[in-house]
Amino acid sequence: MLRRLATLLAVAAAELSREFTLPKAVDLSTAKNALVKGDMHRLLSYKSIKTSRESGRVHVNEFRHPIGGATVERCEVLRSGPNQFQMVVTAASREAPFGETFTTRVVVTLRRDANNCVVMGATSSVQWNSAKRPPRILERQIRSAAEKGSVNAYGALAKWLPTGGAPG
C-alpha cells in the first residue's frame, strides 16, 4: 500500500504542464477536431499512421516516431462540450531506449479564457511500468525528454492551428 502511494506521488510530482493561448480566429471546435483527427501527427511528419477505433470515445494511433520508432498511442476523450474538451493520450514507444519500461501520458485540455480565446493545456508525465529501470541520472533524462517532447508537440500544434494547416 505504501509503495503504491509513493509511486502515485512520484508520478504526480514529476509532470510538466504548459498552456498555449490560441488567437481568437481559432475556435474550440476547430482545435478539438485537430486533436481528434490527429493533425499533430501530420504536422510533425510521423510516418505510417494507422488509426483504429475502440469505441466512440477511444481511438488508437500507430505510427513511427522519429526518435522512439514504432509507437502505439491510445487517445480517450474524457469531456467534450461547447466550452471545454479533455483527452488523455497514453503512448508507448517500445523501440526507444528503455522504451519497454515506461509510457508517456498527456492530458490535453481545451477551454475558453476570460477573453473568449481558446487555451490549449498539455500536462505530460512518464509512468514507469517496470522495476527494471535505467540508472537514476538516465531515468531523469529520459523522463525529462519524454515530457518536454510531448508538451512541445502540442505547442507546435497550437502554433500551427491559426495557419489553417498551411506550412509554418
PDB file of C-alpha atoms in Angstrom:
ATOM      1  CA  MET A   1       0.000   0.000   0.000  1.00  0.00           C
ATOM      2  CA  LEU A   2       2.730   2.477   0.963  1.00  0.00           C
ATOM      3  CA  ARG A   3       4.795   1.535  -2.095  1.00  0.00           C
ATOM      4  CA  ARG A   4       1.801   2.191  -4.382  1.00  0.00           C
ATOM      5  CA  LEU A   5       1.166   5.548  -2.688  1.00  0.00           C
ATOM      6  CA  ALA A   6       4.831   6.520  -3.099  1.00  0.00           C
ATOM      7  CA  THR A   7       4.628   5.602  -6.801  1.00  0.00           C
ATOM      8  CA  LEU A   8       1.496   7.703  -7.281  1.00  0.00           C
ATOM      9  CA  LEU A   9       3.088  10.667  -5.536  1.00  0.00           C
ATOM     10  CA  ALA A  10       6.254  10.340  -7.627  1.00  0.00           C
ATOM     11  CA  VAL A  11       4.199  10.359 -10.827  1.00  0.00           C
ATOM     12  CA  ALA A  12       2.138  13.351  -9.664  1.00  0.00           C
ATOM     13  CA  ALA A  13       5.245  15.328  -8.721  1.00  0.00           C
ATOM     14  CA  ALA A  14       7.069  14.565 -11.964  1.00  0.00           C
ATOM     15  CA  GLU A  15       4.983  16.184 -14.647  1.00  0.00           C
ATOM     16  CA  LEU A  16       5.297  19.103 -16.998  1.00  0.00           C
ATOM     17  CA  SER A  17       2.392  21.463 -17.749  1.00  0.00           C
ATOM     18  CA  ARG A  18       2.089  24.242 -20.277  1.00  0.00           C
ATOM     19  CA  GLU A  19      -0.757  26.315 -21.669  1.00  0.00           C
ATOM     20  CA  PHE A  20      -0.972  27.861 -25.121  1.00  0.00           C
ATOM     21  CA  THR A  21      -3.485  30.641 -25.851  1.00  0.00           C
ATOM     22  CA  LEU A  22      -4.778  30.442 -29.410  1.00  0.00           C
ATOM     23  CA  PRO A  23      -5.770  33.504 -31.457  1.00  0.00           C
ATOM     24  CA  LYS A  24      -9.457  34.415 -31.500  1.00  0.00           C
ATOM     25  CA  ALA A  25      -9.648  33.157 -35.096  1.00  0.00           C
ATOM     26  CA  VAL A  26      -9.286  29.573 -33.807  1.00  0.00           C
ATOM     27  CA  ASP A  27     -12.478  28.336 -32.173  1.00  0.00           C
ATOM     28  CA  LEU A  28     -12.797  25.436 -29.755  1.00  0.00           C
ATOM     29  CA  SER A  29     -14.430  23.193 -32.356  1.00  0.00           C
ATOM     30  CA  THR A  30     -11.527  23.628 -34.804  1.00  0.00           C
ATOM     31  CA  ALA A  31      -8.943  22.874 -32.106  1.00  0.00           C
ATOM     32  CA  LYS A  32     -10.917  19.841 -30.907  1.00  0.00           C
ATOM     33  CA  ASN A  33     -11.226  18.442 -34.437  1.00  0.00           C
ATOM     34  CA  ALA A  34      -7.478  18.874 -34.990  1.00  0.00           C
ATOM     35  CA  LEU A  35      -6.770  16.884 -31.818  1.00  0.00           C
ATOM     36  CA  VAL A  36      -9.242  14.106 -32.578  1.00  0.00           C
ATOM     37  CA  LYS A  37      -8.283  13.796 -36.264  1.00  0.00           C
ATOM     38  CA  GLY A  38      -4.567  13.557 -35.435  1.00  0.00           C
ATOM     39  CA  ASP A  39      -3.434  16.687 -37.269  1.00  0.00           C
ATOM     40  CA  MET A  40      -0.407  16.846 -34.954  1.00  0.00           C
ATOM     41  CA  HIS A  41       0.923  13.604 -36.448  1.00  0.00           C
ATOM     42  CA  ARG A  42       0.779  15.032 -39.961  1.00  0.00           C
ATOM     43  CA  LEU A  43       2.270  18.339 -38.805  1.00  0.00           C
ATOM     44  CA  LEU A  44       5.237  16.536 -37.215  1.00  0.00           C
ATOM     45  CA  SER A  45       5.603  14.234 -40.268  1.00  0.00           C
ATOM     46  CA  TYR A  46       5.178  10.982 -38.361  1.00  0.00           C
ATOM     47  CA  LYS A  47       5.232   8.006 -40.724  1.00  0.00           C
ATOM     48  CA  SER A  48       2.929   5.018 -41.232  1.00  0.00           C
ATOM     49  CA  ILE A  49      -0.061   6.350 -39.330  1.00  0.00           C
ATOM     50  CA  LYS A  50      -2.812   3.782 -38.765  1.00  0.00           C
ATOM     51  CA  THR A  51      -5.858   4.651 -36.697  1.00  0.00           C
ATOM     52  CA  SER A  52      -8.381   2.249 -35.237  1.00  0.00           C
ATOM     53  CA  ARG A  53     -11.370   2.935 -33.042  1.00  0.00           C
ATOM     54  CA  GLU A  54     -12.027   1.061 -29.795  1.00  0.00           C
ATOM     55  CA  SER A  55     -15.239   2.965 -29.081  1.00  0.00           C
ATOM     56  CA  GLY A  56     -16.884   6.312 -29.747  1.00  0.00           C
ATOM     57  CA  ARG A  57     -14.567   7.971 -27.216  1.00  0.00           C
ATOM     58  CA  VAL A  58     -11.370   5.944 -27.733  1.00  0.00           C
ATOM     59  CA  HIS A  59      -9.104   5.624 -30.738  1.00  0.00           C
ATOM     60  CA  VAL A  60      -5.630   4.143 -31.175  1.00  0.00           C
ATOM     61  CA  ASN A  61      -2.898   5.544 -33.411  1.00  0.00           C
ATOM     62  CA  GLU A  62       0.082   3.500 -34.562  1.00  0.00           C
ATOM     63  CA  PHE A  63       2.950   5.374 -36.182  1.00  0.00           C
ATOM     64  CA  ARG A  64       6.720   5.688 -36.471  1.00  0.00           C
ATOM     65  CA  HIS A  65       8.087   8.314 -34.121  1.00  0.00           C
ATOM     66  CA  PRO A  66      11.392   9.798 -35.366  1.00  0.00           C
ATOM     67  CA  ILE A  67      13.142   9.038 -32.062  1.00  0.00           C
ATOM     68  CA  GLY A  68      11.020   6.344 -30.422  1.00  0.00           C
ATOM     69  CA  GLY A  69      10.351   4.249 -33.509  1.00  0.00           C
ATOM     70  CA  ALA A  70       7.178   2.165 -33.578  1.00  0.00           C
ATOM     71  CA  THR A  71       4.714   3.882 -31.245  1.00  0.00           C
ATOM     72  CA  VAL A  72       1.219   2.973 -30.075  1.00  0.00           C
ATOM     73  CA  GLU A  73      -0.888   5.841 -28.763  1.00  0.00           C
ATOM     74  CA  ARG A  74      -4.279   5.406 -27.077  1.00  0.00           C
ATOM     75  CA  CYS A  75      -6.465   8.518 -27.027  1.00  0.00           C
ATOM     76  CA  GLU A  76      -9.534   8.717 -24.805  1.00  0.00           C
ATOM     77  CA  VAL A  77     -11.916  11.668 -24.787  1.00  0.00           C
ATOM     78  CA  LEU A  78     -12.893  12.394 -21.183  1.00  0.00           C
ATOM     79  CA  ARG A  79     -15.014  15.529 -21.701  1.00  0.00           C
ATOM     80  CA  SER A  80     -16.434  17.120 -24.795  1.00  0.00           C
ATOM     81  CA  GLY A  81     -18.721  20.121 -24.661  1.00  0.00           C
ATOM     82  CA  PRO A  82     -19.189  23.539 -26.260  1.00  0.00           C
ATOM     83  CA  ASN A  83     -16.820  25.266 -23.811  1.00  0.00           C
ATOM     84  CA  GLN A  84     -14.348  22.564 -22.841  1.00  0.00           C
ATOM     85  CA  PHE A  85     -12.660  19.435 -24.114  1.00  0.00           C
ATOM     86  CA  GLN A  86     -10.343  16.989 -22.394  1.00  0.00           C
ATOM     87  CA  MET A  87      -8.492  13.988 -23.783  1.00  0.00           C
ATOM     88  CA  VAL A  88      -5.893  11.692 -22.237  1.00  0.00           C
ATOM     89  CA  VAL A  89      -3.211  10.280 -24.514  1.00  0.00           C
ATOM     90  CA  THR A  90      -1.080   7.339 -23.398  1.00  0.00           C
ATOM     91  CA  ALA A  91       1.844   6.417 -25.650  1.00  0.00           C
ATOM     92  CA  ALA A  92       4.475   3.700 -25.635  1.00  0.00           C
ATOM     93  CA  SER A  93       7.488   3.528 -27.947  1.00  0.00           C
ATOM     94  CA  ARG A  94       8.988   0.087 -27.431  1.00  0.00           C
ATOM     95  CA  GLU A  95      11.998   0.774 -29.680  1.00  0.00           C
ATOM     96  CA  ALA A  96      13.113   3.870 -27.735  1.00  0.00           C
ATOM     97  CA  PRO A  97      15.948   3.469 -25.233  1.00  0.00           C
ATOM     98  CA  PHE A  98      14.340   1.746 -22.216  1.00  0.00           C
ATOM     99  CA  GLY A  99      11.017   2.188 -24.070  1.00  0.00           C
ATOM    100  CA  GLU A 100       9.734  -1.168 -22.848  1.00  0.00           C
ATOM    101  CA  THR A 101       9.800   0.158 -19.274  1.00  0.00           C
ATOM    102  CA  PHE A 102       7.712   3.342 -19.488  1.00  0.00           C
ATOM    103  CA  THR A 103       4.715   5.058 -21.053  1.00  0.00           C
ATOM    104  CA  THR A 104       4.113   8.744 -21.578  1.00  0.00           C
ATOM    105  CA  ARG A 105       0.750  10.150 -20.509  1.00  0.00           C
ATOM    106  CA  VAL A 106      -0.525  13.540 -21.681  1.00  0.00           C
ATOM    107  CA  VAL A 107      -3.751  15.178 -20.583  1.00  0.00           C
ATOM    108  CA  VAL A 108      -4.807  17.718 -23.203  1.00  0.00           C
ATOM    109  CA  THR A 109      -7.473  20.290 -22.356  1.00  0.00           C
ATOM    110  CA  LEU A 110      -9.215  22.979 -24.332  1.00  0.00           C
ATOM    111  CA  ARG A 111     -11.142  25.738 -22.582  1.00  0.00           C
ATOM    112  CA  ARG A 112     -12.133  29.345 -23.119  1.00  0.00           C
ATOM    113  CA  ASP A 113     -10.377  32.101 -21.170  1.00  0.00           C
ATOM    114  CA  ALA A 114     -11.870  35.399 -19.923  1.00  0.00           C
ATOM    115  CA  ASN A 115     -11.316  36.946 -23.383  1.00  0.00           C
ATOM    116  CA  ASN A 116     -13.175  34.053 -25.049  1.00  0.00           C
ATOM    117  CA  CYS A 117      -9.919  32.759 -26.587  1.00  0.00           C
ATOM    118  CA  VAL A 118      -9.261  29.025 -26.649  1.00  0.00           C
ATOM    119  CA  VAL A 119      -6.498  27.869 -24.305  1.00  0.00           C
ATOM    120  CA  MET A 120      -4.835  24.526 -25.015  1.00  0.00           C
ATOM    121  CA  GLY A 121      -3.261  22.918 -21.970  1.00  0.00           C
ATOM    122  CA  ALA A 122      -0.928  19.922 -22.022  1.00  0.00           C
ATOM    123  CA  THR A 123       0.233  18.097 -18.899  1.00  0.00           C
ATOM    124  CA  SER A 124       2.737  15.337 -19.551  1.00  0.00           C
ATOM    125  CA  SER A 125       4.076  12.670 -17.221  1.00  0.00           C
ATOM    126  CA  VAL A 126       6.084   9.484 -17.522  1.00  0.00           C
ATOM    127  CA  GLN A 127       4.883   6.328 -15.835  1.00  0.00           C
ATOM    128  CA  TRP A 128       7.403   3.559 -15.201  1.00  0.00           C
ATOM    129  CA  ASN A 129       5.842   0.155 -15.836  1.00  0.00           C
ATOM    130  CA  SER A 130       8.692  -1.994 -14.663  1.00  0.00           C
ATOM    131  CA  ALA A 131      11.111  -2.320 -11.788  1.00  0.00           C
ATOM    132  CA  LYS A 132      13.791  -2.630 -14.487  1.00  0.00           C
ATOM    133  CA  ARG A 133      14.830   0.978 -14.918  1.00  0.00           C
ATOM    134  CA  PRO A 134      17.900   2.746 -16.203  1.00  0.00           C
ATOM    135  CA  PRO A 135      20.358   4.313 -13.757  1.00  0.00           C
ATOM    136  CA  ARG A 136      18.794   7.261 -11.890  1.00  0.00           C
ATOM    137  CA  ILE A 137      20.540  10.017 -13.897  1.00  0.00           C
ATOM    138  CA  LEU A 138      19.491   8.401 -17.176  1.00  0.00           C
ATOM    139  CA  GLU A 139      15.974   7.851 -15.814  1.00  0.00           C
ATOM    140  CA  ARG A 140      15.640  11.589 -15.147  1.00  0.00           C
ATOM    141  CA  GLN A 141      16.939  12.436 -18.625  1.00  0.00           C
ATOM    142  CA  ILE A 142      14.509  10.023 -20.301  1.00  0.00           C
ATOM    143  CA  ARG A 143      11.580  11.360 -18.247  1.00  0.00           C
ATOM    144  CA  SER A 144      12.503  14.970 -18.988  1.00  0.00           C
ATOM    145  CA  ALA A 145      12.936  14.349 -22.725  1.00  0.00           C
ATOM    146  CA  ALA A 146       9.641  12.432 -22.980  1.00  0.00           C
ATOM    147  CA  GLU A 147       7.691  15.072 -21.045  1.00  0.00           C
ATOM    148  CA  LYS A 148       9.213  18.022 -22.917  1.00  0.00           C
ATOM    149  CA  GLY A 149       8.797  16.303 -26.271  1.00  0.00           C
ATOM    150  CA  SER A 150       5.109  15.647 -25.632  1.00  0.00           C
ATOM    151  CA  VAL A 151       4.344  19.157 -24.404  1.00  0.00           C
ATOM    152  CA  ASN A 152       6.369  20.745 -27.229  1.00  0.00           C
ATOM    153  CA  ALA A 153       4.422  18.705 -29.803  1.00  0.00           C
ATOM    154  CA  TYR A 154       1.142  20.203 -28.553  1.00  0.00           C
ATOM    155  CA  GLY A 155       2.807  23.625 -28.586  1.00  0.00           C
ATOM    156  CA  ALA A 156       3.677  23.091 -32.257  1.00  0.00           C
ATOM    157  CA  LEU A 157       0.048  22.180 -32.950  1.00  0.00           C
ATOM    158  CA  ALA A 158      -1.112  25.339 -31.135  1.00  0.00           C
ATOM    159  CA  LYS A 159       1.188  27.450 -33.357  1.00  0.00           C
ATOM    160  CA  TRP A 160       0.059  25.611 -36.481  1.00  0.00           C
ATOM    161  CA  LEU A 161      -3.722  25.887 -35.926  1.00  0.00           C
ATOM    162  CA  PRO A 162      -4.030  29.621 -36.743  1.00  0.00           C
ATOM    163  CA  THR A 163      -2.427  28.999 -40.152  1.00  0.00           C
ATOM    164  CA  GLY A 164      -5.346  26.769 -41.109  1.00  0.00           C
ATOM    165  CA  GLY A 165      -2.968  23.938 -41.888  1.00  0.00           C
ATOM    166  CA  ALA A 166      -0.539  25.929 -44.020  1.00  0.00           C
ATOM    167  CA  PRO A 167       3.129  25.086 -43.519  1.00  0.00           C
ATOM    168  CA  GLY A 168       4.590  27.322 -40.862  1.00  0.00           C
TER     169      GLY A 168
END
